Amino acid sequence: MINEKQDKNFTQRLNEIVNVLMKYDKQGKNVTQRLNEIHNILTANEEYDKNLTLQLTDSMNNLQDIKVQMRYTSLSLMDVHSKTDSLNTTLTRNFDDQIRDVYGRITNMTKKVAFTVGVTSSSSSWNSGTLVFDRIVYNIGGGYDSSTGIFTAPVNGHFVFFVNVQNDNRSEIYTYLVLNGSTKVTTLANNSYQAGPNLAVLRLQKGDRVWVKHWSGIGYFTNSDAPVTTFSGFLI
């Protein structure tokens, strides 16, 4: 009886040991499986880190390219801005010039300039310098100065000038029509009481001066009531 009971206890104990061993074996398998899972996760994370590193590197390279492109774009915009400013300056200057030209044309069209002058008496001694026509027949626009014999253009434009210097019965007389010191046309009167007429069309700028200058000979003739030696001009 005692041996039989001991055998049962031994068998039961042995079964408990087997159950414990089986339990630990199952836990070992679970641990191994968990370790494998952790290994797989770490491997995946490592791969993810590698991919993330590559992506970050590509992003840095792209950012560098973008910086270079922005630098070139900035330079291009600066160049465009400079050219735009230059173009605006040119257009403004041209526009201002055109406005001034139109204003000048309007001023010329609305401003009347014309004169006819003569000498008050004949002279048998005049032989040099400017012929001063001291008798004003007509002078609108204020261009002719009877004290100097000089016409000064009050506006830009084209002007017609007519000169007639008549000699007396004792001499010949030759004159020049002068613009700012440059001779333009000549009058000739070399017979007794001969007229020496001439006409010129000249382009003048405001402030240009025109007068009649002695060339050769002596004296000139005129009537007392209406001058025959005359100087005229008008804006066309």
mmCIF file of C-alpha atoms in Angstrom:
data_model
loop_
_atom_site.group_PDB
_atom_site.id
_atom_site.type_symbol
_atom_site.label_atom_id
_atom_site.label_comp_id
_atom_site.label_asym_id
_atom_site.label_seq_id
_atom_site.Cartn_x
_atom_site.Cartn_y
_atom_site.Cartn_z
ATOM 1 C CA MET A 1 0.000 0.000 0.000
ATOM 2 C CA ILE A 2 2.756 2.377 0.903
ATOM 3 C CA ASN A 3 4.641 1.717 -2.321
ATOM 4 C CA GLU A 4 1.521 2.149 -4.399
ATOM 5 C CA LYS A 5 0.775 5.513 -2.742
ATOM 6 C CA GLN A 6 4.383 6.652 -3.251
ATOM 7 C CA ASP A 7 4.159 5.691 -6.888
ATOM 8 C CA LYS A 8 1.041 7.788 -7.318
ATOM 9 C CA ASN A 9 2.669 10.765 -5.625
ATOM 10 C CA PHE A 10 5.759 10.357 -7.787
ATOM 11 C CA THR A 11 3.669 10.110 -10.911
ATOM 12 C CA GLN A 12 1.677 13.188 -9.937
ATOM 13 C CA ARG A 13 4.847 15.122 -9.177
ATOM 14 C CA LEU A 14 6.359 14.023 -12.407
ATOM 15 C CA ASN A 15 3.249 15.247 -14.269
ATOM 16 C CA GLU A 16 3.492 18.615 -12.512
ATOM 17 C CA ILE A 17 7.130 18.923 -13.589
ATOM 18 C CA VAL A 18 6.174 18.064 -17.159
ATOM 19 C CA ASN A 19 3.397 20.645 -17.066
ATOM 20 C CA VAL A 20 5.812 23.284 -15.734
ATOM 21 C CA LEU A 21 8.366 22.432 -18.415
ATOM 22 C CA MET A 22 5.693 22.608 -21.080
ATOM 23 C CA LYS A 23 4.559 25.948 -19.699
ATOM 24 C CA TYR A 24 8.093 27.382 -19.808
ATOM 25 C CA ASP A 25 8.618 25.964 -23.259
ATOM 26 C CA LYS A 26 5.471 27.741 -24.443
ATOM 27 C CA GLN A 27 6.622 30.969 -22.781
ATOM 28 C CA GLY A 28 10.023 30.561 -24.438
ATOM 29 C CA LYS A 29 8.348 30.241 -27.789
ATOM 30 C CA ASN A 30 6.340 33.368 -27.073
ATOM 31 C CA VAL A 31 9.506 35.235 -26.078
ATOM 32 C CA THR A 32 11.270 34.084 -29.214
ATOM 33 C CA GLN A 33 8.301 35.195 -31.317
ATOM 34 C CA ARG A 34 8.257 38.573 -29.566
ATOM 35 C CA LEU A 35 11.979 39.001 -30.078
ATOM 36 C CA ASN A 36 11.529 38.220 -33.752
ATOM 37 C CA GLU A 37 8.761 40.783 -33.963
ATOM 38 C CA ILE A 38 10.957 43.385 -32.256
ATOM 39 C CA HIS A 39 13.794 42.541 -34.650
ATOM 40 C CA ASN A 40 11.479 42.979 -37.610
ATOM 41 C CA ILE A 41 10.253 46.334 -36.247
ATOM 42 C CA LEU A 42 13.822 47.529 -35.696
ATOM 43 C CA THR A 43 14.776 46.381 -39.184
ATOM 44 C CA ALA A 44 11.764 48.226 -40.630
ATOM 45 C CA ASN A 45 12.631 51.338 -38.607
ATOM 46 C CA GLU A 46 16.213 51.164 -39.849
ATOM 47 C CA GLU A 47 14.992 50.989 -43.430
ATOM 48 C CA TYR A 48 12.587 53.825 -42.727
ATOM 49 C CA ASP A 49 15.452 55.888 -41.291
ATOM 50 C CA LYS A 50 17.510 55.199 -44.394
ATOM 51 C CA ASN A 51 14.628 56.279 -46.645
ATOM 52 C CA LEU A 52 13.989 59.333 -44.481
ATOM 53 C CA THR A 53 17.660 60.270 -44.667
ATOM 54 C CA LEU A 54 17.583 59.950 -48.461
ATOM 55 C CA GLN A 55 14.424 62.050 -48.630
ATOM 56 C CA LEU A 56 15.949 64.709 -46.399
ATOM 57 C CA THR A 57 19.088 64.757 -48.559
ATOM 58 C CA ASP A 58 16.975 65.138 -51.707
ATOM 59 C CA SER A 59 14.981 67.913 -50.015
ATOM 60 C CA MET A 60 18.187 69.748 -49.094
ATOM 61 C CA ASN A 61 19.442 69.445 -52.666
ATOM 62 C CA ASN A 62 16.103 70.702 -53.988
ATOM 63 C CA LEU A 63 16.213 73.632 -51.571
ATOM 64 C CA GLN A 64 19.707 74.486 -52.802
ATOM 65 C CA ASP A 65 18.481 74.385 -56.397
ATOM 66 C CA ILE A 66 15.537 76.586 -55.436
ATOM 67 C CA LYS A 67 17.909 79.079 -53.792
ATOM 68 C CA VAL A 68 20.017 79.224 -56.965
ATOM 69 C CA GLN A 69 16.904 79.675 -59.103
ATOM 70 C CA MET A 70 15.638 82.403 -56.771
ATOM 71 C CA ARG A 71 19.000 84.155 -56.998
ATOM 72 C CA TYR A 72 18.878 84.127 -60.806
ATOM 73 C CA THR A 73 15.234 85.172 -60.718
ATOM 74 C CA SER A 74 16.103 88.058 -58.394
ATOM 75 C CA LEU A 75 18.887 89.169 -60.736
ATOM 76 C CA SER A 76 16.512 88.915 -63.701
ATOM 77 C CA LEU A 77 13.881 90.951 -61.861
ATOM 78 C CA MET A 78 16.486 93.582 -61.010
ATOM 79 C CA ASP A 79 17.493 93.731 -64.666
ATOM 80 C CA VAL A 80 13.847 94.018 -65.737
ATOM 81 C CA HIS A 81 13.288 96.734 -63.131
ATOM 82 C CA SER A 82 16.345 98.644 -64.365
ATOM 83 C CA LYS A 83 15.250 98.360 -67.988
ATOM 84 C CA THR A 84 11.712 99.391 -67.017
ATOM 85 C CA ASP A 85 13.024 102.484 -65.233
ATOM 86 C CA SER A 86 15.186 103.322 -68.248
ATOM 87 C CA LEU A 87 12.242 102.834 -70.603
ATOM 88 C CA ASN A 88 9.985 104.957 -68.385
ATOM 89 C CA THR A 89 12.627 107.696 -68.318
ATOM 90 C CA THR A 90 12.977 107.592 -72.109
ATOM 91 C CA LEU A 91 9.216 107.591 -72.658
ATOM 92 C CA THR A 92 8.752 110.445 -70.183
ATOM 93 C CA ARG A 93 11.520 112.458 -71.841
ATOM 94 C CA ASN A 94 10.078 111.831 -75.306
ATOM 95 C CA PHE A 95 6.590 112.689 -74.085
ATOM 96 C CA ASP A 96 7.844 115.904 -72.478
ATOM 97 C CA ASP A 97 9.705 116.816 -75.684
ATOM 98 C CA GLN A 98 6.571 116.197 -77.740
ATOM 99 C CA ILE A 99 4.469 118.273 -75.338
ATOM 100 C CA ARG A 100 6.981 121.133 -75.540
ATOM 101 C CA ASP A 101 7.065 120.854 -79.333
ATOM 102 C CA VAL A 102 3.259 120.925 -79.549
ATOM 103 C CA TYR A 103 3.126 123.825 -77.100
ATOM 104 C CA GLY A 104 5.733 125.645 -79.164
ATOM 105 C CA ARG A 105 3.746 125.059 -82.345
ATOM 106 C CA ILE A 106 0.570 126.292 -80.669
ATOM 107 C CA THR A 107 2.440 129.339 -79.374
ATOM 108 C CA ASN A 108 3.824 130.041 -82.833
ATOM 109 C CA MET A 109 0.403 129.689 -84.432
ATOM 110 C CA THR A 110 -1.252 132.004 -81.921
ATOM 111 C CA LYS A 111 1.579 134.584 -81.798
ATOM 112 C CA LYS A 112 1.668 136.998 -84.708
ATOM 113 C CA VAL A 113 5.081 138.305 -85.758
ATOM 114 C CA ALA A 114 5.466 140.790 -88.632
ATOM 115 C CA PHE A 115 7.186 144.078 -89.320
ATOM 116 C CA THR A 116 7.872 146.629 -92.045
ATOM 117 C CA VAL A 117 10.355 149.412 -91.382
ATOM 118 C CA GLY A 118 12.119 152.062 -93.442
ATOM 119 C CA VAL A 119 14.557 154.945 -93.175
ATOM 120 C CA THR A 120 13.247 158.426 -92.457
ATOM 121 C CA SER A 121 15.702 160.256 -94.692
ATOM 122 C CA SER A 122 18.275 159.624 -97.418
ATOM 123 C CA SER A 123 21.991 159.405 -96.681
ATOM 124 C CA SER A 124 24.981 160.155 -98.905
ATOM 125 C CA SER A 125 27.564 159.029 -96.338
ATOM 126 C CA TRP A 126 26.468 155.648 -94.971
ATOM 127 C CA ASN A 127 29.286 153.190 -95.720
ATOM 128 C CA SER A 128 29.620 150.649 -92.903
ATOM 129 C CA GLY A 129 27.893 148.661 -90.162
ATOM 130 C CA THR A 130 24.211 147.908 -89.712
ATOM 131 C CA LEU A 131 21.597 149.842 -91.645
ATOM 132 C CA VAL A 132 19.191 151.164 -89.005
ATOM 133 C CA PHE A 133 15.647 151.456 -90.306
ATOM 134 C CA ASP A 134 14.354 154.009 -87.838
ATOM 135 C CA ARG A 135 10.854 154.493 -89.224
ATOM 136 C CA ILE A 136 8.308 151.920 -88.003
ATOM 137 C CA VAL A 137 5.579 151.236 -90.537
ATOM 138 C CA TYR A 138 4.325 148.086 -88.788
ATOM 139 C CA ASN A 139 5.746 145.968 -85.968
ATOM 140 C CA ILE A 140 3.675 143.291 -84.228
ATOM 141 C CA GLY A 141 5.255 140.748 -81.913
ATOM 142 C CA GLY A 142 7.960 143.151 -80.740
ATOM 143 C CA GLY A 143 10.727 141.556 -82.799
ATOM 144 C CA TYR A 144 12.249 144.615 -84.483
ATOM 145 C CA ASP A 145 14.308 147.196 -82.545
ATOM 146 C CA SER A 146 14.342 150.570 -84.321
ATOM 147 C CA SER A 147 17.294 151.771 -82.216
ATOM 148 C CA THR A 148 19.643 149.008 -83.394
ATOM 149 C CA GLY A 149 18.116 147.944 -86.749
ATOM 150 C CA ILE A 150 18.075 144.309 -85.570
ATOM 151 C CA PHE A 151 15.152 141.875 -85.645
ATOM 152 C CA THR A 152 15.188 139.280 -82.828
ATOM 153 C CA ALA A 153 12.930 136.221 -83.287
ATOM 154 C CA PRO A 154 10.442 136.053 -80.376
ATOM 155 C CA VAL A 155 9.468 132.444 -81.288
ATOM 156 C CA ASN A 156 10.770 129.463 -83.247
ATOM 157 C CA GLY A 157 9.577 129.231 -86.844
ATOM 158 C CA HIS A 158 10.038 129.961 -90.509
ATOM 159 C CA PHE A 159 10.291 133.641 -91.442
ATOM 160 C CA VAL A 160 10.187 135.528 -94.726
ATOM 161 C CA PHE A 161 12.437 138.591 -95.005
ATOM 162 C CA PHE A 162 12.428 141.240 -97.743
ATOM 163 C CA VAL A 163 15.063 143.931 -98.185
ATOM 164 C CA ASN A 164 15.143 146.842 -100.638
ATOM 165 C CA VAL A 165 17.995 149.363 -100.507
ATOM 166 C CA GLN A 166 17.822 152.010 -103.216
ATOM 167 C CA ASN A 167 20.799 154.080 -104.269
ATOM 168 C CA ASP A 168 20.733 157.763 -105.121
ATOM 169 C CA ASN A 169 21.896 159.301 -108.381
ATOM 170 C CA ARG A 170 25.520 159.651 -107.314
ATOM 171 C CA SER A 171 26.630 156.176 -106.098
ATOM 172 C CA GLU A 172 26.103 152.412 -105.909
ATOM 173 C CA ILE A 173 25.166 150.471 -102.806
ATOM 174 C CA TYR A 174 25.425 146.743 -101.929
ATOM 175 C CA THR A 175 24.167 145.127 -98.715
ATOM 176 C CA TYR A 176 23.890 141.733 -97.023
ATOM 177 C CA LEU A 177 20.966 140.186 -95.158
ATOM 178 C CA VAL A 178 22.649 138.664 -92.083
ATOM 179 C CA LEU A 179 21.513 135.919 -89.669
ATOM 180 C CA ASN A 180 23.546 135.750 -86.442
ATOM 181 C CA GLY A 181 26.610 137.077 -88.282
ATOM 182 C CA SER A 182 26.225 134.763 -91.305
ATOM 183 C CA THR A 183 25.372 136.422 -94.647
ATOM 184 C CA LYS A 184 22.322 134.934 -96.413
ATOM 185 C CA VAL A 185 21.402 137.080 -99.440
ATOM 186 C CA THR A 186 22.742 140.222 -101.125
ATOM 187 C CA THR A 187 21.101 143.356 -102.547
ATOM 188 C CA LEU A 188 22.705 145.208 -105.489
ATOM 189 C CA ALA A 189 21.884 148.732 -106.733
ATOM 190 C CA ASN A 190 24.554 150.213 -109.040
ATOM 191 C CA ASN A 191 22.711 152.612 -111.365
ATOM 192 C CA SER A 192 21.107 155.963 -110.742
ATOM 193 C CA TYR A 193 18.120 155.526 -108.424
ATOM 194 C CA GLN A 194 18.148 151.780 -108.937
ATOM 195 C CA ALA A 195 16.377 149.475 -106.455
ATOM 196 C CA GLY A 196 18.319 146.641 -104.890
ATOM 197 C CA PRO A 197 15.671 144.137 -103.646
ATOM 198 C CA ASN A 198 16.011 140.584 -102.376
ATOM 199 C CA LEU A 199 13.980 138.052 -100.379
ATOM 200 C CA ALA A 200 14.912 135.148 -98.096
ATOM 201 C CA VAL A 201 13.069 132.428 -96.172
ATOM 202 C CA LEU A 202 14.929 131.482 -92.992
ATOM 203 C CA ARG A 203 14.353 128.976 -90.184
ATOM 204 C CA LEU A 204 14.889 130.787 -86.868
ATOM 205 C CA GLN A 205 15.097 129.717 -83.275
ATOM 206 C CA LYS A 206 13.806 132.014 -80.572
ATOM 207 C CA GLY A 207 16.503 134.619 -79.922
ATOM 208 C CA ASP A 208 18.100 134.450 -83.406
ATOM 209 C CA ARG A 209 18.927 137.896 -84.862
ATOM 210 C CA VAL A 210 18.589 139.227 -88.423
ATOM 211 C CA TRP A 211 19.750 142.570 -89.807
ATOM 212 C CA VAL A 212 20.931 144.414 -92.960
ATOM 213 C CA LYS A 213 24.684 145.016 -93.176
ATOM 214 C CA HIS A 214 26.780 147.245 -95.454
ATOM 215 C CA TRP A 215 28.891 145.416 -98.035
ATOM 216 C CA SER A 216 30.064 148.001 -100.577
ATOM 217 C CA GLY A 217 29.230 151.467 -101.901
ATOM 218 C CA ILE A 218 27.940 154.503 -100.130
ATOM 219 C CA GLY A 219 24.629 156.109 -99.189
ATOM 220 C CA TYR A 220 20.972 155.208 -99.867
ATOM 221 C CA PHE A 221 17.823 157.000 -101.007
ATOM 222 C CA THR A 222 14.266 157.228 -99.641
ATOM 223 C CA ASN A 223 11.130 159.308 -99.949
ATOM 224 C CA SER A 224 10.171 161.674 -97.190
ATOM 225 C CA ASP A 225 6.497 160.640 -97.040
ATOM 226 C CA ALA A 226 6.762 156.883 -97.757
ATOM 227 C CA PRO A 227 10.098 155.000 -97.472
ATOM 228 C CA VAL A 228 11.527 153.162 -100.486
ATOM 229 C CA THR A 229 14.553 151.761 -98.684
ATOM 230 C CA THR A 230 12.800 149.179 -96.482
ATOM 231 C CA PHE A 231 13.216 146.028 -94.420
ATOM 232 C CA SER A 232 10.290 143.614 -93.781
ATOM 233 C CA GLY A 233 9.731 140.218 -92.214
ATOM 234 C CA PHE A 234 6.950 137.941 -90.991
ATOM 235 C CA LEU A 235 6.363 134.502 -89.465
ATOM 236 C CA ILE A 236 4.778 131.874 -91.731
#
